[in-house]
Short mmCIF file of C-alpha atoms and ligand atoms in Angstrom, two decimals:
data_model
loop_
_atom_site.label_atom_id
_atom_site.label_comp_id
_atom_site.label_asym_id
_atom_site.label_seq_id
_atom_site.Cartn_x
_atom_site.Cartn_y
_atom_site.Cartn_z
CA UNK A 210 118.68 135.55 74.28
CA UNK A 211 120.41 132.37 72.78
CA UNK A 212 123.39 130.88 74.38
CA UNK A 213 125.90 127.84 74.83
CA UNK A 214 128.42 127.41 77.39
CA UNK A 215 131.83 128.38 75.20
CA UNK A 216 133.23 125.24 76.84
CA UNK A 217 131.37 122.06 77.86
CA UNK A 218 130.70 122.26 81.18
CA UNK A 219 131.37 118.71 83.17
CA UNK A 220 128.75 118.27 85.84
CA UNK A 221 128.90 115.54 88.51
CA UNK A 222 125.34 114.64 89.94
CA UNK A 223 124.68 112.37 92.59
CA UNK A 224 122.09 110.28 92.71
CA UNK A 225 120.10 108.46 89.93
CA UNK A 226 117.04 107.89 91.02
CA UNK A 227 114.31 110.99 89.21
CA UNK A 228 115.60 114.31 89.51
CA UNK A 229 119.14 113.00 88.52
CA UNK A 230 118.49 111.30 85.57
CA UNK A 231 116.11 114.58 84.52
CA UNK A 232 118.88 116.97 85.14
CA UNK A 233 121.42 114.87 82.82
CA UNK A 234 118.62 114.30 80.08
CA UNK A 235 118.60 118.05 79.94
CA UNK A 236 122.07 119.24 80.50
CA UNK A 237 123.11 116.50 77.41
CA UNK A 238 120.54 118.40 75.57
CA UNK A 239 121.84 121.71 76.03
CA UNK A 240 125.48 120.77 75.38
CA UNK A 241 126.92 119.98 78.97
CA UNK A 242 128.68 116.90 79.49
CA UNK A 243 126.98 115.53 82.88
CA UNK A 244 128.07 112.03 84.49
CA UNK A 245 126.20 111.01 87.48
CA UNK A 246 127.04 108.69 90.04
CA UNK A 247 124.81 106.39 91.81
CA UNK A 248 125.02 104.35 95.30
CA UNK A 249 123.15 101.38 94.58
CA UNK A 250 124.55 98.77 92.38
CA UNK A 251 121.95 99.03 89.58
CA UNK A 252 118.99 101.57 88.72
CA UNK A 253 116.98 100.91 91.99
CA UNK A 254 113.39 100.13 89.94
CA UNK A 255 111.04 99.36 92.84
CA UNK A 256 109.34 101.43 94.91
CA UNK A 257 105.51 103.15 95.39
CA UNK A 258 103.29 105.30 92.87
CA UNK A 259 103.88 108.76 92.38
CA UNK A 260 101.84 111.47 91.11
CA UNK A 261 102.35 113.54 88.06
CA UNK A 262 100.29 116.56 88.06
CA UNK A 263 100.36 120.18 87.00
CA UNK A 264 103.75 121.39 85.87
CA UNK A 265 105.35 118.09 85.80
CA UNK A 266 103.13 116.90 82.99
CA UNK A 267 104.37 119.77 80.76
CA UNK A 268 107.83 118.98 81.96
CA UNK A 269 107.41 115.27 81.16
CA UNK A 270 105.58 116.56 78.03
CA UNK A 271 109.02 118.58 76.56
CA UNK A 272 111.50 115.77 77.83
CA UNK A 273 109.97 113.82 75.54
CA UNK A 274 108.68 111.18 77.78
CA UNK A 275 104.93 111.52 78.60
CA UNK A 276 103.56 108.86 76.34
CA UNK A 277 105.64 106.80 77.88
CA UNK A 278 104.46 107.42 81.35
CA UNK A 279 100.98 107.53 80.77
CA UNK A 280 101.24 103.77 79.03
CA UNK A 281 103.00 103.13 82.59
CA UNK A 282 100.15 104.47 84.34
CA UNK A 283 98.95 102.68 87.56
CA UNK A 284 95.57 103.52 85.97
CA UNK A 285 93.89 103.07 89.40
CA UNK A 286 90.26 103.06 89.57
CA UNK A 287 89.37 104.54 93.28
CA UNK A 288 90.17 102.95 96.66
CA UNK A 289 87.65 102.75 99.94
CA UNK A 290 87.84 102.51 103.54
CA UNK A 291 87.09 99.55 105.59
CA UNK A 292 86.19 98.96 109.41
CA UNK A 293 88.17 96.47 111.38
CA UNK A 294 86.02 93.85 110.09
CA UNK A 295 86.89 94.50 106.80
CA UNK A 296 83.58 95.64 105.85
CA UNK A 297 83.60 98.15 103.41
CA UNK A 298 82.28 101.75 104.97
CA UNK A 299 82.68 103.50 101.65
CA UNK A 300 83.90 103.85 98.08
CA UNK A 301 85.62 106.72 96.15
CA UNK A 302 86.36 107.40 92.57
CA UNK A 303 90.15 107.85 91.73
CA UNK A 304 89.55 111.78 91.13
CA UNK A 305 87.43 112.39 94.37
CA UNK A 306 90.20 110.07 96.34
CA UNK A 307 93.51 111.57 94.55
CA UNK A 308 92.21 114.95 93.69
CA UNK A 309 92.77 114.19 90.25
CA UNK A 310 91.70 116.21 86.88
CA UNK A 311 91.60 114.26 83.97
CA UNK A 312 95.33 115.09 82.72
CA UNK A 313 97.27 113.86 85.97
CA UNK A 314 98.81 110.69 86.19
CA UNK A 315 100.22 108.08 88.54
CA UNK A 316 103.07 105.60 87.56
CA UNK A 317 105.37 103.56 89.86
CA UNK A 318 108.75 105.42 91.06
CA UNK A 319 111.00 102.97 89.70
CA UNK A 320 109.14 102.98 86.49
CA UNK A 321 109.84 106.55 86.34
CA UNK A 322 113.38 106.28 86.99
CA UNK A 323 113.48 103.39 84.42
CA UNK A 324 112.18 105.74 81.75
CA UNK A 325 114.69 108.62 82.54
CA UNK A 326 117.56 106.34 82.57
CA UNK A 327 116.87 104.46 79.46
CA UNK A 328 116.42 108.13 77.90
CA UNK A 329 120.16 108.99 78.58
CA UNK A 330 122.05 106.18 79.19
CA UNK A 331 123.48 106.12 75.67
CA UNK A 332 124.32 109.80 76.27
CA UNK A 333 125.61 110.24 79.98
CA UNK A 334 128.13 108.43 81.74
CA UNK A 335 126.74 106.39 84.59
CA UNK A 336 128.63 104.85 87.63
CA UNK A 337 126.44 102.94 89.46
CA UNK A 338 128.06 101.43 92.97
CA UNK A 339 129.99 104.47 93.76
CA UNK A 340 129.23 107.69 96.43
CA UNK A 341 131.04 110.89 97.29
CA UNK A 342 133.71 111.28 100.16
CA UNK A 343 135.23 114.46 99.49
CA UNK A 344 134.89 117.56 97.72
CA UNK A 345 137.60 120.30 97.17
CA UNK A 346 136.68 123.62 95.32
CA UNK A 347 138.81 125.77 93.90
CA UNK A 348 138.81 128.73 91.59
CA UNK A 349 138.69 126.31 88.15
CA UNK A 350 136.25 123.23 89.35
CA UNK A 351 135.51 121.06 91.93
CA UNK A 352 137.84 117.81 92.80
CA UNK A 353 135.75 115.04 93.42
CA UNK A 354 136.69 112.08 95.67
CA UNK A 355 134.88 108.45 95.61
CA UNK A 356 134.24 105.59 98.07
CA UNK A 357 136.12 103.50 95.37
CA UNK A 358 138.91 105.93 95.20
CA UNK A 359 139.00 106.83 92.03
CA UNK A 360 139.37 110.96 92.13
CA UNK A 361 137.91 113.55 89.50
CA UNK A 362 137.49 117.00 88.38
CA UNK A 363 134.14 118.11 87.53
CA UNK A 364 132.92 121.98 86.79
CA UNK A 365 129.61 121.73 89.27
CA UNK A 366 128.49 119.22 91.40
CA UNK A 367 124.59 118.61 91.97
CA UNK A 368 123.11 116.54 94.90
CA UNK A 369 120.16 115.06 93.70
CA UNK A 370 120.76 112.36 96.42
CA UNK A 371 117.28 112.36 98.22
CA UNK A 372 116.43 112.90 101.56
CA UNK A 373 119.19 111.79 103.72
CA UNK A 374 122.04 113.86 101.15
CA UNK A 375 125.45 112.60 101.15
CA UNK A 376 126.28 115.69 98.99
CA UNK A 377 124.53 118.32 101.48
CA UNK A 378 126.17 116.42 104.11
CA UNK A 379 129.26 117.10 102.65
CA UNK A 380 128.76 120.54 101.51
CA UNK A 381 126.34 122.20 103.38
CA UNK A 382 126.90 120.19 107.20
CA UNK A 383 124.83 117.20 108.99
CA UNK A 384 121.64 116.09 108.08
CA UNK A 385 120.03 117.47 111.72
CA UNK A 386 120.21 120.85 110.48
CA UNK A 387 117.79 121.22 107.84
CA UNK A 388 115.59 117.82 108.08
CA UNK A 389 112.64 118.77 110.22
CA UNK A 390 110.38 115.31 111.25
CA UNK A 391 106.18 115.83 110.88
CA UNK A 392 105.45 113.07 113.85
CA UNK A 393 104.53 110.54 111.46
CA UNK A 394 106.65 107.37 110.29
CA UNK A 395 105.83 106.13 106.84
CA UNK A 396 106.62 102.04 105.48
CA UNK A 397 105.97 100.71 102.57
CA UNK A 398 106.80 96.78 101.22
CA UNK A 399 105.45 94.48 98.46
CA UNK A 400 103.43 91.34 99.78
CA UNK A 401 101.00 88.87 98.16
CA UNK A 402 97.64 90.50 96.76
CA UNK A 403 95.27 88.67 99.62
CA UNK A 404 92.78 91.30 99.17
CA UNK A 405 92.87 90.78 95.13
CA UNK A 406 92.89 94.11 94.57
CA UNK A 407 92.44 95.72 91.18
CA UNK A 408 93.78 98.96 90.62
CA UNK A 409 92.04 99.74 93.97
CA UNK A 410 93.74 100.96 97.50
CA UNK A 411 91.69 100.22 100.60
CA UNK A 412 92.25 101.77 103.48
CA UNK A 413 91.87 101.26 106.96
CA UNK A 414 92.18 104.28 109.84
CA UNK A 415 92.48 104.07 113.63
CA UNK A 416 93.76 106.69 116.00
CA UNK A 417 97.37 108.17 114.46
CA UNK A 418 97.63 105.41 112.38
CA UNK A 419 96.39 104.74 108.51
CA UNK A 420 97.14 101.38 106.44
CA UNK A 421 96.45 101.25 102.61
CA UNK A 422 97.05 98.47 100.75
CA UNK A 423 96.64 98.98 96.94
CA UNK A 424 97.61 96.99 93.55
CA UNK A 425 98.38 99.01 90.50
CA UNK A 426 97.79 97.93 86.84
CA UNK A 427 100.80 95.23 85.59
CA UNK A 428 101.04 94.68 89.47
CA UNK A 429 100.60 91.00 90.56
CA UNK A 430 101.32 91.47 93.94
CA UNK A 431 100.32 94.42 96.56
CA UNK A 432 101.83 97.36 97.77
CA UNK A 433 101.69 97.79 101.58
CA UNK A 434 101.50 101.45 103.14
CA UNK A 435 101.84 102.00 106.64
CA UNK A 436 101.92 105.48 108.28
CA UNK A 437 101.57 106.47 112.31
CA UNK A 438 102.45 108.99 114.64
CA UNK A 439 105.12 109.52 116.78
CA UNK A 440 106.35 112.54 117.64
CA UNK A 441 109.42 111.93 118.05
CA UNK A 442 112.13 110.67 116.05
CA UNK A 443 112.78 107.15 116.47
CA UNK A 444 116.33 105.82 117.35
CA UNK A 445 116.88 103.57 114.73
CA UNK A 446 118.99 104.60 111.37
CA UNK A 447 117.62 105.10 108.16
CA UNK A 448 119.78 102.13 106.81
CA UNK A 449 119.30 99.73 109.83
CA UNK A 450 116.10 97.45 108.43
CA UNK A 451 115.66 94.91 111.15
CA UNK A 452 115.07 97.78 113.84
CA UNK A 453 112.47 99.65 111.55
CA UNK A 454 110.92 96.27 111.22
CA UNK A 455 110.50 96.10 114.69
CA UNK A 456 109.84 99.58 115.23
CA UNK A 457 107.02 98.98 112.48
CA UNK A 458 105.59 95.90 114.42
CA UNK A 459 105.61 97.82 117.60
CA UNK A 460 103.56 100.31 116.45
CA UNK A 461 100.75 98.49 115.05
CA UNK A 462 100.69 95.62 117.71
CA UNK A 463 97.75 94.30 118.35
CA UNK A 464 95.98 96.00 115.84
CA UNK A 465 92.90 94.43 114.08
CA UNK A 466 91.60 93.94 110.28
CA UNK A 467 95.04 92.27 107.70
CA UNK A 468 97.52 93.79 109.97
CA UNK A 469 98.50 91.04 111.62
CA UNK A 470 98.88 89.27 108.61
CA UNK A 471 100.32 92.79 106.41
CA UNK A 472 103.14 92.74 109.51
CA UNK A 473 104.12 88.81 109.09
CA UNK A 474 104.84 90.18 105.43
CA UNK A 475 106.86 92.50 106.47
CA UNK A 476 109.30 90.52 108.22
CA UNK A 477 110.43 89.07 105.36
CA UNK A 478 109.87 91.64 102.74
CA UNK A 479 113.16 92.43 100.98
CA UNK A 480 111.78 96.30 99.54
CA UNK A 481 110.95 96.94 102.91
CA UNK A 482 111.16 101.01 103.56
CA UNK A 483 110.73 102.83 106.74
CA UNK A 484 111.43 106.46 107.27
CA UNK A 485 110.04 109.75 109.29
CA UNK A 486 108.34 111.85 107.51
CA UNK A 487 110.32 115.17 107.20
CA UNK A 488 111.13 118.25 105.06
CA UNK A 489 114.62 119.60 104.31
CA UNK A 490 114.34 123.56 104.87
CA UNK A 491 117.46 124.98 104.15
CA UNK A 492 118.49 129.24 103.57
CA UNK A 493 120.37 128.75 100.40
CA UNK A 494 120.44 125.36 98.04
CA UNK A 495 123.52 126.15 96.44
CA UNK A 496 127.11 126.88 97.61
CA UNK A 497 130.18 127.70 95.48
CA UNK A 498 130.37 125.69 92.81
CA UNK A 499 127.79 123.00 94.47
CA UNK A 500 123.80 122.67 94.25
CA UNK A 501 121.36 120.71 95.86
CA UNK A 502 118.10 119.32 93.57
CA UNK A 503 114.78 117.64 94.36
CA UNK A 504 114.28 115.71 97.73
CA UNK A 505 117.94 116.99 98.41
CA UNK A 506 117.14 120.78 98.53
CA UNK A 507 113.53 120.59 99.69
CA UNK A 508 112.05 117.14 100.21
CA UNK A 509 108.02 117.79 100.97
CA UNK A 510 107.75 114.42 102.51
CA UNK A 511 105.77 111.73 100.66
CA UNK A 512 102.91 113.35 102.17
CA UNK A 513 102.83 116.13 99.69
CA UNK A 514 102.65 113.91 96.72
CA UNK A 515 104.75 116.47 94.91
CA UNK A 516 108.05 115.48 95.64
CA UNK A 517 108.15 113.91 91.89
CA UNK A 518 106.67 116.76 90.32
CA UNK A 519 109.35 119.44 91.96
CA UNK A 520 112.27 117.21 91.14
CA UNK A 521 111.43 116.98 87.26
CA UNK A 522 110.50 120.87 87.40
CA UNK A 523 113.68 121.56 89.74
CA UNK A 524 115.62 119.76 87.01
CA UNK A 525 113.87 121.72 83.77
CA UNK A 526 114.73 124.88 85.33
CA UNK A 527 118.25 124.66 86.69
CA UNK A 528 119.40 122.84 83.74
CA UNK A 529 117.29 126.07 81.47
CA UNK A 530 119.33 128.25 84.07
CA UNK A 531 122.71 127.06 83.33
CA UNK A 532 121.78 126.83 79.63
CA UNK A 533 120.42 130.48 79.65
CA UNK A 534 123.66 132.39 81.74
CA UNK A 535 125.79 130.20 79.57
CA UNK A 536 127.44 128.25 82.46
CA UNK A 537 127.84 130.50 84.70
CA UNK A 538 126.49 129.00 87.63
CA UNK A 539 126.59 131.73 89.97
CA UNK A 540 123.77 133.51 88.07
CA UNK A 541 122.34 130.23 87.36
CA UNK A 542 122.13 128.84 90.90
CA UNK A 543 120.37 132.06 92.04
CA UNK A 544 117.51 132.33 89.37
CA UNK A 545 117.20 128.76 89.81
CA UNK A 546 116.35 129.00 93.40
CA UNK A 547 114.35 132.22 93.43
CA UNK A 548 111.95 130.44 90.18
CA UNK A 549 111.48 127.41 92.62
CA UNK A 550 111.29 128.12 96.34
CA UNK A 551 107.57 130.01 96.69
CA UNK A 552 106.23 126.45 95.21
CA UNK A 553 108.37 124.14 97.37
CA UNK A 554 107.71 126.22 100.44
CA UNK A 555 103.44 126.18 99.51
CA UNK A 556 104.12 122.62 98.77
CA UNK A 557 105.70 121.90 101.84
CA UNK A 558 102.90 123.62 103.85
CA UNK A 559 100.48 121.79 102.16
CA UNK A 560 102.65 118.59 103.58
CA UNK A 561 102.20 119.54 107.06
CA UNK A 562 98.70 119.42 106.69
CA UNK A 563 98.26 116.33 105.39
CA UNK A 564 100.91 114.65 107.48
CA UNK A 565 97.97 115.40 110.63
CA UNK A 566 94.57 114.15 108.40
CA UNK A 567 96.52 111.17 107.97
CA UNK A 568 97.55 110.67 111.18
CA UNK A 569 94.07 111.70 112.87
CA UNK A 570 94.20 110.84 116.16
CA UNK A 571 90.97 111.03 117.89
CA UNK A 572 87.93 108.04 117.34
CA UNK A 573 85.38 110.81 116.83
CA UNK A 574 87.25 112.35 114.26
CA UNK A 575 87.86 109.17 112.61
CA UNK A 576 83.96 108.55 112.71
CA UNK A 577 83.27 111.71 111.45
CA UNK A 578 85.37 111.07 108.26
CA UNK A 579 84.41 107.52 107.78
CA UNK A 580 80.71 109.17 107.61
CA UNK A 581 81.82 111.42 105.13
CA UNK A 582 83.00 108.72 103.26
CA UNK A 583 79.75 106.79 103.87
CA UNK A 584 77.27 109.46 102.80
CA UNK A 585 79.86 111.29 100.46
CA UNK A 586 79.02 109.92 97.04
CA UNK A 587 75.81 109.95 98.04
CA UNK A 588 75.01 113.89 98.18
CA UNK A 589 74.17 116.69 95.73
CA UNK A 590 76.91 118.29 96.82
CA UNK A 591 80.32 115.80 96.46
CA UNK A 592 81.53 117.43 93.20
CA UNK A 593 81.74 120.87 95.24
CA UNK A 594 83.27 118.92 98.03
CA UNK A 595 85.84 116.89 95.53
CA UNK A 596 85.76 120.47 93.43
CA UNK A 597 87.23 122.30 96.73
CA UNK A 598 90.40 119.30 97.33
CA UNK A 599 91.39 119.39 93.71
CA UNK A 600 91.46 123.12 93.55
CA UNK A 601 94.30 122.78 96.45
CA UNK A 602 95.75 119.99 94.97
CA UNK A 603 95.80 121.41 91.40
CA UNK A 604 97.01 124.87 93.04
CA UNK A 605 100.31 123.31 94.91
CA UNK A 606 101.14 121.35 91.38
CA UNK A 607 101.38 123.93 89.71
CA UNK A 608 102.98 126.26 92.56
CA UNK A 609 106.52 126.70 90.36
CA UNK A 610 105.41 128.58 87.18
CA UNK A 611 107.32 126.91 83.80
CA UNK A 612 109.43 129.37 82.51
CA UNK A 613 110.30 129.24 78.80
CA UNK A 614 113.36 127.85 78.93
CA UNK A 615 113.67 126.00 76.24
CA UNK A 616 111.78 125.60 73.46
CA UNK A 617 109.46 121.98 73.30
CA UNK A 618 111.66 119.02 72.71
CA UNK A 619 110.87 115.92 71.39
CA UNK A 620 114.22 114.48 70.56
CA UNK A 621 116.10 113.51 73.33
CA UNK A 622 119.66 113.36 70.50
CA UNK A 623 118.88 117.41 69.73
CA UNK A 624 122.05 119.61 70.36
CA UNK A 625 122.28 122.82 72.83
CA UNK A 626 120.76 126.15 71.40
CA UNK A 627 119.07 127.26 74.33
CA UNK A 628 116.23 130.15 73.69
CA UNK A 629 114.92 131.86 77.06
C1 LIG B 147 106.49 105.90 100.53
C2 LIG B 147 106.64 107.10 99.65
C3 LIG B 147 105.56 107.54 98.91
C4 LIG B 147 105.71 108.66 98.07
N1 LIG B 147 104.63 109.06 97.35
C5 LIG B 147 104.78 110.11 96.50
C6 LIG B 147 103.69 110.52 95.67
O1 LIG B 147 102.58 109.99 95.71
N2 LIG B 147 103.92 111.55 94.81
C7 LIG B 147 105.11 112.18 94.72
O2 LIG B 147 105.25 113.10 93.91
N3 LIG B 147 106.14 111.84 95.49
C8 LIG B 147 105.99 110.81 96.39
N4 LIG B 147 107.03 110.44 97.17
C9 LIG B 147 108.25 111.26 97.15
C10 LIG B 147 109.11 110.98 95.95
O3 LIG B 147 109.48 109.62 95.91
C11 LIG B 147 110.35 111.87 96.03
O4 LIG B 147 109.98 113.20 96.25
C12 LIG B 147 111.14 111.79 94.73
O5 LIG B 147 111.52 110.45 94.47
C13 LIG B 147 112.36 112.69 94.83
O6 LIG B 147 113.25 112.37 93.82
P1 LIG B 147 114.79 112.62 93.99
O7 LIG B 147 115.41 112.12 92.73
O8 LIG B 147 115.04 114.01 94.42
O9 LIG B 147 115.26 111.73 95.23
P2 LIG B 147 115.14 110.17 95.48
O10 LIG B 147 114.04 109.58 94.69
O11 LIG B 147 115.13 109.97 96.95
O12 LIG B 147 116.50 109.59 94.89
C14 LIG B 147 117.74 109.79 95.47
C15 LIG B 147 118.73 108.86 94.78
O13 LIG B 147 120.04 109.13 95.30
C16 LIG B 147 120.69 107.91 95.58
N5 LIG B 147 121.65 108.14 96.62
C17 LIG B 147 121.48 108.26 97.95
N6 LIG B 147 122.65 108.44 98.56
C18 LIG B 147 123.61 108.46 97.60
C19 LIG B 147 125.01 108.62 97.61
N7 LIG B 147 125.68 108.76 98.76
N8 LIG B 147 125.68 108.59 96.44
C20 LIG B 147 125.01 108.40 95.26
N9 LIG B 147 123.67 108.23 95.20
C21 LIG B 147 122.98 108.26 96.36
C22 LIG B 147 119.54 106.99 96.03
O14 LIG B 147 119.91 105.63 95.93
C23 LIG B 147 118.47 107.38 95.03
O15 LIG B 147 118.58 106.67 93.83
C24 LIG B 147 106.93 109.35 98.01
C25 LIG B 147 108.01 108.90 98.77
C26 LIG B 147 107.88 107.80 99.58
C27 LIG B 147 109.05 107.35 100.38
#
């Protein structure tokens, strides 16, 4: 079946960050006219590597963009654990530590985003500095309202706002309702590279707490990783900084090894980011004339390591899902969500698992895996053992199967004729 939207279709999305930019890159292609609206001032380029694995690959592959993120790579070379001493218990190879098969990559978010915008920005409008207040539906389109006042009509809106969605917020009700917290806080800052690391993460366990420090290739300084339990949520808001900093420094007081030193960092780090863990479970991602994409719809928590992957898949398929009913988005919304919610929900499963083994918090079990690592690389048997992780790993990338939505593109400029 070949179709086109008889009109072009304006689409509003919010949020520029990856699944954004990969939804406009393919609604341009297929002959929608998509603007998308950001809250930061400028692309926000910093942030922590992410994985691409499985699906996302041959996503990345027919935006066009792969080569380009796999010269971005953080081409990391393992990482190992240390004792409080700093002594080095053992070392891992990147695809026993990640899981990794040879294809998979790693690049920094922001580079990511970078890549995506610089893709479309000569193609879709971008307001950067701007956010939702209000939206109005009505039979013909959706009137948008923003913080700056300036008030438009779009055909769809798409929240691909992130975790804390101002656009589910508005459309769907608060936040509470659908973010569920995994007991574990996650931070993560830039700081000097003390440890001269190399494309290397160390890390450093102690009861529901882990700290991994890593530097990725192109990276002069370090990235600084702190995750620990707590069960609860903490008080402070996801935009107040100086309370998370304290909340961080609480946590790990009096803690041994760089911490100290990591914390004094983080006092005056200026990326510093602090948030629970959680996943966004909602019934339905999509009402009206409104739908919900990536970490917006389903965030897996960084603990999955797939919340990059599902937002550039999320984005292939609703855009091929628009393209394919020819605009009609109340077809499109539905096959969209149906094609991607068995891999979310096996991805976010995997996520509560991993939330726990990184937050271990007894010392024997903490001995027992540093003797793992110890002995690990050491026995017949560690390719069954790194074997049996990457199967799981590999499995939950490519939970969402890649429909044929499009045929493979290559050039970004080519016009809509959508086969499915
Ligand atoms: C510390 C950490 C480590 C991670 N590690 C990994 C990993 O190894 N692998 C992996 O795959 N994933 C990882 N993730 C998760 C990954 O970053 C997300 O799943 C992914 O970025 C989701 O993309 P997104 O575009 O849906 O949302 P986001 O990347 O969260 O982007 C949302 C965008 O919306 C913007 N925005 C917010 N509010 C508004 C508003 N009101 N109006 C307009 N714009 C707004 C934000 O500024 C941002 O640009 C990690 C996350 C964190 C925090």
């Amino acid at each position: 079946m070949t179709s086109t939207p008889k009109t072009a279709k304006t689409v509003l999305i919010s949020g520029a960050s990856i699944a954004g930019p990969a939804l406009a890159l393919w609604l341009h292609r297929y002959g929608f006219v998509p603007t998308v609206v950001e809250r930061a001032p400028e692309l926000r380029t910093g942030g922590y590597k992410v994985d691409i694995r499985g699906t996302a690959i041959e996503v990345c592959r027919r935006m066009g963009v792969l080569d380009e993120v796999r010269a971005n790579s953080t081409d990391m070379r393992g990482g190992s654990y240390v004792d409080g001493t700093g002594r080095t218990i053992g070392e891992l190879p990147a695809d026993i530590f990640g899981g990794r098969v040879e294809e998979d990559d790693e690049i920094m978010r922001g580079e990511l985003a970078r890549i995506l915008y610089d893709r479309t920005r000569e193609d879709v409008e971008y307001v950067f500095g701007d956010s939702i207040t209000a939206l109005a539906e009505d039979a013909d389109g959706v009137t948008v309202t923003f913080e700056s006042g300036t008030v438009r009509r779009f055909d769809l809106v798409v929240g691909a706002d992130g975790l804390h969605s101002n656009t589910r917020r508005l459309a769907f009700g608060p936040e509470e309702r659908f973010k569920r917290h995994l007991g574990a806080y996650i931070s993560i800052f830039t700081a000097p590279n003390h440890l001269g690391l190399d494309r290397w993460e160390t890390y450093h366990a102690l009861p529901g707490k882990l700290v991994c420090v890593y530097s990725s290739a192109g990276e002069t300084d370090a990235k600084n990783l702190f995750v620990f339990s707590s069960p609860e949520e903490l008080a402070p808001h996801h935009r107040d900084t100086a309370a998370q900093k304290r909340a961080l420094t609480d946590a790990f007081a009096g803690d041994g090894w760089e911490i100290p030193r990591l914390l004094g960092h983080a006092a005056e780090a200026e990326d510093f980011y602090l948030d629970s863990m959680s996943l966004v479970e909602m019934d339905r991602w999509s009402t009206g004339r409104v739908v919900l994409l990536g970490d917006a719809a389903h965030c897996a928590s960084p603990a999955s390591g797939q919340g990059t992957g599902l937002a550039l898949t999320g984005a292939y398929v609703l855009a091929g899902e628009l393209a394919r009913a020819g605009g009609d988005h109340t077809v499109a919304f539905a096959r969209y969500e149906q094609h991607m919610r068995p891999g979310v929900e096996r991805n976010q499963r995997m996520a509560e698992g991993f939330v726990k083994e990184m937050t271990v918090d007894r010392k024997w079990k903490i001995a027992l895996r540093m003797f793992m690592v110890r002995t690990l690389p050491k026995t017949p048997w560690k390719n069954l053992i790194a074997k049996k992780i990457r199967d799981e790993i590999q499995a939950c990338a490519n939970a969402v199967p890649l429909a044929d939505h499009t045929a493979p593109a290559t050039n970004a400029a080519a016009r809509p004729t959508v086969t499915a």
